[in-house]
């Protein structure tokens, strides 16, 4: 059974005339009737009675009509979906973003991407790097923006996007003078601990090596809670520069040592990029990352 046979049958059932059905399908009448005869041979039953110049569906034809209609509709839906993917029209892009990646930088990229490809619908899921790698491996997301601190393994490709420095954030008006702060200056100060930070253990190790004492008065995995507690005077916190969303916090560049991290776009090796993902990769490469707040 071929789709053109189904299409000719549906046209004949609708028009109740081989002549009009052939005109609607833009084929000759002999071609249409031959295709329908082949279809009747395949189902081993006549589909139409000839009543003078008018066609009448047989009992078998009436029973098969809804099934052939559904086949035609599903085939058209598949063709429409494939065409939309080619033309980036109402196409989903499933993007994973590491929890500690600041929205300021990514919002700028997504805004620029949306202007270039308005037909792509972006859905964002956040999580830790290990969880995002698992989602990538399972095909539940198309790409992930994360810090490949310990590497993702040979199964994944990570393309660097930008680097950002860590800063110390303080309650409004309570930051030390100047634009920067040394790690030793923070020893003994009340501290708000960001538990979800992938670089937390590395920062803690540096503090131990330098005998910098940090007293954690509050701990949380949520970035908004950490910043809210700092704003209320609970203590200071270490944060990636682009993750700071509250304008009322005093920030100081962390120096001696300076701490930085690389944010990358990760995808699964061996999988051909769908058009939406390919367009997103191109947009990420062209984006001006050092101006994340400009959008």
CSV table of C-alpha atoms in Angstrom, one decimal:
chain,number,residue,atom,x,y,z
A,1,UNK,CA,0.0,0.0,0.0
A,2,UNK,CA,1.4,3.4,-1.0
A,3,UNK,CA,0.4,6.8,0.1
A,4,UNK,CA,-0.8,8.0,-3.3
A,5,UNK,CA,-3.3,5.2,-3.3
A,6,UNK,CA,-4.7,6.3,0.1
A,7,UNK,CA,-4.8,9.9,-1.1
A,8,UNK,CA,-6.7,8.9,-4.3
A,9,UNK,CA,-9.1,6.8,-2.3
A,10,UNK,CA,-9.9,9.6,0.1
A,11,UNK,CA,-10.4,12.1,-2.8
A,12,UNK,CA,-12.8,9.7,-4.5
A,13,UNK,CA,-14.7,9.1,-1.2
A,14,UNK,CA,-15.0,12.9,-0.8
A,15,UNK,CA,-16.0,13.7,-4.4
A,16,UNK,CA,-17.9,10.5,-5.1
A,17,UNK,CA,-16.6,10.9,-8.6
A,18,UNK,CA,-13.5,9.5,-10.2
A,19,UNK,CA,-13.4,12.4,-12.6
A,20,UNK,CA,-13.6,15.1,-9.9
A,21,UNK,CA,-11.2,13.1,-7.7
A,22,UNK,CA,-8.6,13.0,-10.5
A,23,UNK,CA,-9.0,16.7,-11.0
A,24,UNK,CA,-8.5,17.4,-7.3
A,25,UNK,CA,-5.4,15.2,-7.2
A,26,UNK,CA,-4.1,16.6,-10.5
A,27,UNK,CA,-3.7,13.3,-12.2
A,28,UNK,CA,-5.4,11.6,-15.1
A,29,UNK,CA,-8.5,9.6,-14.4
A,30,UNK,CA,-7.0,6.3,-15.7
A,31,UNK,CA,-4.0,6.8,-13.2
A,32,UNK,CA,-6.4,7.3,-10.3
A,33,UNK,CA,-8.7,4.4,-11.1
A,34,UNK,CA,-5.7,2.1,-11.7
A,35,UNK,CA,-4.3,3.0,-8.3
A,36,UNK,CA,-7.7,2.5,-6.6
A,37,UNK,CA,-8.0,-1.0,-8.3
A,38,UNK,CA,-4.6,-1.9,-6.9
A,39,UNK,CA,-5.7,-0.8,-3.5
A,40,UNK,CA,-8.9,-2.9,-3.8
A,41,UNK,CA,-6.7,-5.9,-4.8
A,42,UNK,CA,-4.6,-5.4,-1.7
A,43,UNK,CA,-7.5,-5.3,0.7
A,44,UNK,CA,-9.2,-8.0,-1.3
A,45,UNK,CA,-12.5,-6.2,-1.5
A,46,UNK,CA,-14.2,-3.6,-3.6
A,47,UNK,CA,-14.2,-0.1,-2.1
A,48,UNK,CA,-16.8,1.6,-4.3
A,49,UNK,CA,-20.0,0.7,-6.0
A,50,UNK,CA,-20.7,2.4,-9.4
A,51,UNK,CA,-24.2,3.8,-9.4
A,52,UNK,CA,-24.5,5.3,-12.8
A,53,UNK,CA,-22.2,8.4,-12.8
A,54,UNK,CA,-22.1,8.4,-9.0
A,55,UNK,CA,-19.8,6.5,-6.7
A,56,UNK,CA,-21.0,4.9,-3.5
A,57,UNK,CA,-18.7,3.5,-0.8
A,58,UNK,CA,-19.1,-0.2,-0.1
A,59,UNK,CA,-19.4,-1.5,3.5
A,60,UNK,CA,-15.7,-2.2,3.4
A,61,UNK,CA,-15.0,1.2,2.0
A,62,UNK,CA,-17.0,2.9,4.8
A,63,UNK,CA,-15.1,0.8,7.5
A,64,UNK,CA,-11.7,1.7,6.0
A,65,UNK,CA,-12.4,5.4,5.5
A,66,UNK,CA,-11.6,6.5,9.1
A,67,UNK,CA,-8.4,4.4,9.1
A,68,UNK,CA,-7.2,5.8,5.8
A,69,UNK,CA,-8.1,9.3,7.0
A,70,UNK,CA,-6.0,8.8,10.1
A,71,UNK,CA,-3.1,7.5,8.1
A,72,UNK,CA,-3.2,10.5,5.8
A,73,UNK,CA,-3.4,13.0,8.7
A,74,UNK,CA,-0.5,11.3,10.5
A,75,UNK,CA,1.6,11.3,7.4
A,76,UNK,CA,0.9,15.0,6.9
A,77,UNK,CA,1.8,15.7,10.5
A,78,UNK,CA,5.1,13.9,10.0
A,79,UNK,CA,5.8,16.0,6.9
A,80,UNK,CA,4.9,19.2,8.7
A,81,UNK,CA,7.1,18.4,11.6
A,82,UNK,CA,10.0,17.7,9.3
A,83,UNK,CA,9.4,20.8,7.4
A,84,UNK,CA,9.2,22.9,10.6
A,85,UNK,CA,12.5,21.5,11.8
A,86,UNK,CA,14.2,22.4,8.5
A,87,UNK,CA,12.7,25.9,8.6
A,88,UNK,CA,13.1,26.4,12.4
A,89,UNK,CA,9.4,26.9,12.9
A,90,UNK,CA,7.9,26.0,16.3
A,91,UNK,CA,11.0,23.8,17.0
A,92,UNK,CA,12.0,23.0,20.6
A,93,UNK,CA,15.5,23.4,21.9
A,94,UNK,CA,16.1,21.7,25.2
A,95,UNK,CA,18.9,23.4,27.1
A,96,UNK,CA,20.5,22.4,30.4
A,97,UNK,CA,22.1,25.2,32.4
A,98,UNK,CA,24.3,24.6,35.5
A,99,UNK,CA,22.6,25.9,38.6
A,100,UNK,CA,25.4,28.2,39.5
A,101,UNK,CA,25.6,29.9,36.0
A,102,UNK,CA,24.3,33.4,36.4
A,103,UNK,CA,21.2,34.3,34.3
A,104,UNK,CA,22.6,37.6,33.3
A,105,UNK,CA,25.1,36.1,30.8
A,106,UNK,CA,22.7,33.5,29.4
A,107,UNK,CA,19.8,35.9,29.1
A,108,UNK,CA,21.8,38.0,26.7
A,109,UNK,CA,22.6,35.0,24.6
A,110,UNK,CA,19.0,33.7,24.6
A,111,UNK,CA,17.6,37.2,23.7
A,112,UNK,CA,20.0,37.4,20.7
A,113,UNK,CA,19.2,33.9,19.7
A,114,UNK,CA,15.5,34.6,19.9
A,115,UNK,CA,15.8,37.6,17.6
A,116,UNK,CA,17.7,35.5,15.0
A,117,UNK,CA,15.5,32.4,15.2
A,118,UNK,CA,12.0,33.5,16.5
A,119,UNK,CA,10.5,30.1,15.6
A,120,UNK,CA,12.6,28.1,18.1
A,121,UNK,CA,11.0,27.5,21.5
A,122,UNK,CA,13.7,27.2,24.2
A,123,UNK,CA,13.1,25.1,27.4
A,124,UNK,CA,15.7,25.4,30.1
A,125,UNK,CA,16.5,22.9,32.8
A,126,UNK,CA,19.0,23.6,35.6
A,127,UNK,CA,21.1,21.1,37.6
A,128,UNK,CA,24.5,20.1,38.7
A,129,UNK,CA,27.1,19.2,36.0
A,130,UNK,CA,26.8,15.5,36.7
A,131,UNK,CA,23.0,15.6,36.3
A,132,UNK,CA,23.2,17.6,33.1
A,133,UNK,CA,25.7,15.1,31.7
A,134,UNK,CA,23.3,12.3,32.4
A,135,UNK,CA,20.5,14.1,30.7
A,136,UNK,CA,22.7,14.8,27.7
A,137,UNK,CA,23.7,11.1,27.5
A,138,UNK,CA,20.0,10.0,27.7
A,139,UNK,CA,19.0,12.5,25.0
A,140,UNK,CA,16.7,14.4,27.3
A,141,UNK,CA,18.4,17.7,26.6
A,142,UNK,CA,20.2,18.9,23.4
A,143,UNK,CA,23.0,20.8,25.0
A,144,UNK,CA,24.2,22.1,28.4
A,145,UNK,CA,25.9,25.2,29.6
A,146,UNK,CA,28.2,24.3,32.4
A,147,UNK,CA,31.7,24.3,34.0
A,148,UNK,CA,33.5,21.1,32.8
A,149,UNK,CA,35.7,21.4,35.9
A,150,UNK,CA,36.7,17.7,36.0
A,151,UNK,CA,36.0,17.0,32.4
A,152,UNK,CA,32.9,15.3,31.0
A,153,UNK,CA,34.6,12.3,29.5
A,154,UNK,CA,35.2,11.3,25.9
A,155,UNK,CA,31.5,10.9,25.2
A,156,UNK,CA,31.0,14.7,25.3
A,157,UNK,CA,32.3,17.7,23.5
A,158,UNK,CA,32.7,21.0,25.4
A,159,UNK,CA,33.2,24.2,23.6
A,160,UNK,CA,34.4,27.1,25.8
A,161,UNK,CA,32.1,30.1,25.8
A,162,UNK,CA,33.5,32.6,28.4
A,163,UNK,CA,35.5,32.9,31.5
A,164,UNK,CA,34.4,34.7,34.7
A,165,UNK,CA,36.1,35.7,37.9
A,166,UNK,CA,34.9,35.0,41.4
A,167,UNK,CA,34.1,38.1,43.5
A,168,UNK,CA,33.3,38.6,47.2
A,169,UNK,CA,29.9,40.1,47.8
A,170,UNK,CA,29.0,42.0,51.0
A,171,UNK,CA,25.9,43.5,52.6
A,172,UNK,CA,25.1,47.0,51.2
A,173,UNK,CA,27.6,49.6,52.4
A,174,UNK,CA,29.7,47.0,54.3
A,175,UNK,CA,32.3,46.0,51.7
A,176,UNK,CA,35.9,46.9,52.3
A,177,UNK,CA,37.3,50.0,50.7
A,178,UNK,CA,38.7,49.7,47.1
A,179,UNK,CA,37.6,47.6,44.2
A,180,UNK,CA,39.4,44.4,45.2
A,181,UNK,CA,39.9,42.3,48.3
A,182,UNK,CA,42.6,39.8,49.2
A,183,UNK,CA,41.6,36.4,50.6
A,184,UNK,CA,43.5,37.0,53.9
A,185,UNK,CA,41.3,40.1,54.6
A,186,UNK,CA,38.3,37.9,54.8
A,187,UNK,CA,39.5,35.7,57.6
A,188,UNK,CA,37.2,35.5,60.5
A,189,UNK,CA,34.4,37.4,58.8
A,190,UNK,CA,30.8,35.9,59.0
A,191,UNK,CA,30.3,33.8,55.8
A,192,UNK,CA,27.4,32.6,53.7
A,193,UNK,CA,28.2,29.2,52.2
A,194,UNK,CA,27.1,28.4,48.7
A,195,UNK,CA,26.7,24.6,48.8
A,196,UNK,CA,25.8,24.2,45.2
A,197,UNK,CA,29.0,25.8,43.8
A,198,UNK,CA,31.0,23.3,41.8
A,199,UNK,CA,34.2,25.1,42.8
A,200,UNK,CA,33.4,25.2,46.5
A,201,UNK,CA,35.9,22.5,47.5
A,202,UNK,CA,38.7,24.2,45.6
A,203,UNK,CA,38.0,27.5,47.3
A,204,UNK,CA,37.8,25.9,50.7
A,205,UNK,CA,41.2,24.1,50.1
A,206,UNK,CA,42.8,27.5,49.2
A,207,UNK,CA,41.4,28.9,52.4
A,208,UNK,CA,42.8,26.1,54.5
A,209,UNK,CA,46.2,26.3,52.8
A,210,UNK,CA,46.4,30.0,53.6
A,211,UNK,CA,44.9,29.6,57.1
A,212,UNK,CA,41.9,31.8,56.3
A,213,UNK,CA,39.2,31.0,58.8
A,214,UNK,CA,35.6,31.2,57.4
A,215,UNK,CA,32.7,31.0,59.9
A,216,UNK,CA,29.6,29.9,58.0
A,217,UNK,CA,26.6,31.5,59.6
A,218,UNK,CA,24.3,30.3,56.8
A,219,UNK,CA,24.4,27.6,54.2
A,220,UNK,CA,22.2,27.1,51.1
A,221,UNK,CA,22.2,25.5,47.7
A,222,UNK,CA,20.0,28.3,46.3
A,223,UNK,CA,21.6,31.3,44.8
A,224,UNK,CA,18.7,33.6,45.6
A,225,UNK,CA,18.7,32.6,49.3
A,226,UNK,CA,22.5,33.2,49.5
A,227,UNK,CA,22.2,36.7,48.0
A,228,UNK,CA,19.2,37.5,50.2
A,229,UNK,CA,21.1,36.5,53.3
A,230,UNK,CA,24.1,38.6,52.3
A,231,UNK,CA,21.8,41.5,51.7
A,232,UNK,CA,20.4,41.1,55.2
A,233,UNK,CA,23.8,41.3,56.8
A,234,UNK,CA,24.3,37.6,57.7
A,235,UNK,CA,27.8,37.6,56.1
A,236,UNK,CA,29.7,37.8,52.9
A,237,UNK,CA,29.8,35.2,50.1
A,238,UNK,CA,32.0,34.1,47.2
A,239,UNK,CA,30.2,34.2,43.9
A,240,UNK,CA,30.9,34.1,40.1
A,241,UNK,CA,30.7,37.6,38.8
A,242,UNK,CA,27.8,37.0,36.4
A,243,UNK,CA,25.8,35.1,39.1
A,244,UNK,CA,25.3,38.2,41.2
A,245,UNK,CA,21.7,39.4,40.4
A,246,UNK,CA,21.1,41.8,43.3
A,247,UNK,CA,22.3,45.4,42.5
A,248,UNK,CA,22.3,46.4,46.2
A,249,UNK,CA,25.2,44.1,47.1
A,250,UNK,CA,28.7,45.4,47.4
A,251,UNK,CA,31.0,43.4,45.3
A,252,UNK,CA,34.8,43.3,45.3
A,253,UNK,CA,37.1,41.5,42.9
A,254,UNK,CA,38.8,38.6,44.6
A,255,UNK,CA,42.6,38.8,44.2
A,256,UNK,CA,45.6,37.0,45.7
A,257,UNK,CA,44.5,34.5,44.6
A,258,UNK,CA,42.3,35.3,41.7
A,259,UNK,CA,39.8,32.6,41.1
A,260,UNK,CA,38.3,32.0,37.7
A,261,UNK,CA,36.2,29.4,35.9
A,262,UNK,CA,35.4,28.5,32.3
A,263,UNK,CA,31.8,28.1,31.1
A,264,UNK,CA,31.4,25.8,28.1
A,265,UNK,CA,28.6,24.5,25.8
A,266,UNK,CA,28.5,20.7,26.1
A,267,UNK,CA,26.9,18.3,23.6
A,268,UNK,CA,27.0,14.6,23.0
A,269,UNK,CA,29.6,13.4,20.6
A,270,UNK,CA,28.5,11.4,17.6
A,271,UNK,CA,25.0,13.0,17.4
A,272,UNK,CA,24.3,15.2,14.5
A,273,UNK,CA,23.1,18.6,15.5
A,274,UNK,CA,19.5,19.3,14.7
A,275,UNK,CA,18.9,22.6,12.9
A,276,UNK,CA,17.8,24.4,16.2
A,277,UNK,CA,20.9,23.2,18.1
A,278,UNK,CA,23.2,24.1,15.1
A,279,UNK,CA,21.7,27.6,15.1
A,280,UNK,CA,22.2,27.9,18.8
A,281,UNK,CA,25.9,26.9,18.6
A,282,UNK,CA,26.4,29.5,15.9
A,283,UNK,CA,24.7,32.2,18.0
A,284,UNK,CA,26.8,31.2,21.1
A,285,UNK,CA,30.0,31.5,19.1
A,286,UNK,CA,29.1,34.9,17.8
A,287,UNK,CA,27.8,36.3,21.2
A,288,UNK,CA,29.8,39.1,22.9
A,289,UNK,CA,30.2,37.3,26.2
A,290,UNK,CA,32.2,40.0,28.0
A,291,UNK,CA,29.1,42.2,28.0
A,292,UNK,CA,26.6,39.9,29.6
A,293,UNK,CA,24.5,42.5,31.2
A,294,UNK,CA,24.0,44.4,27.9
A,295,UNK,CA,21.9,41.6,26.5
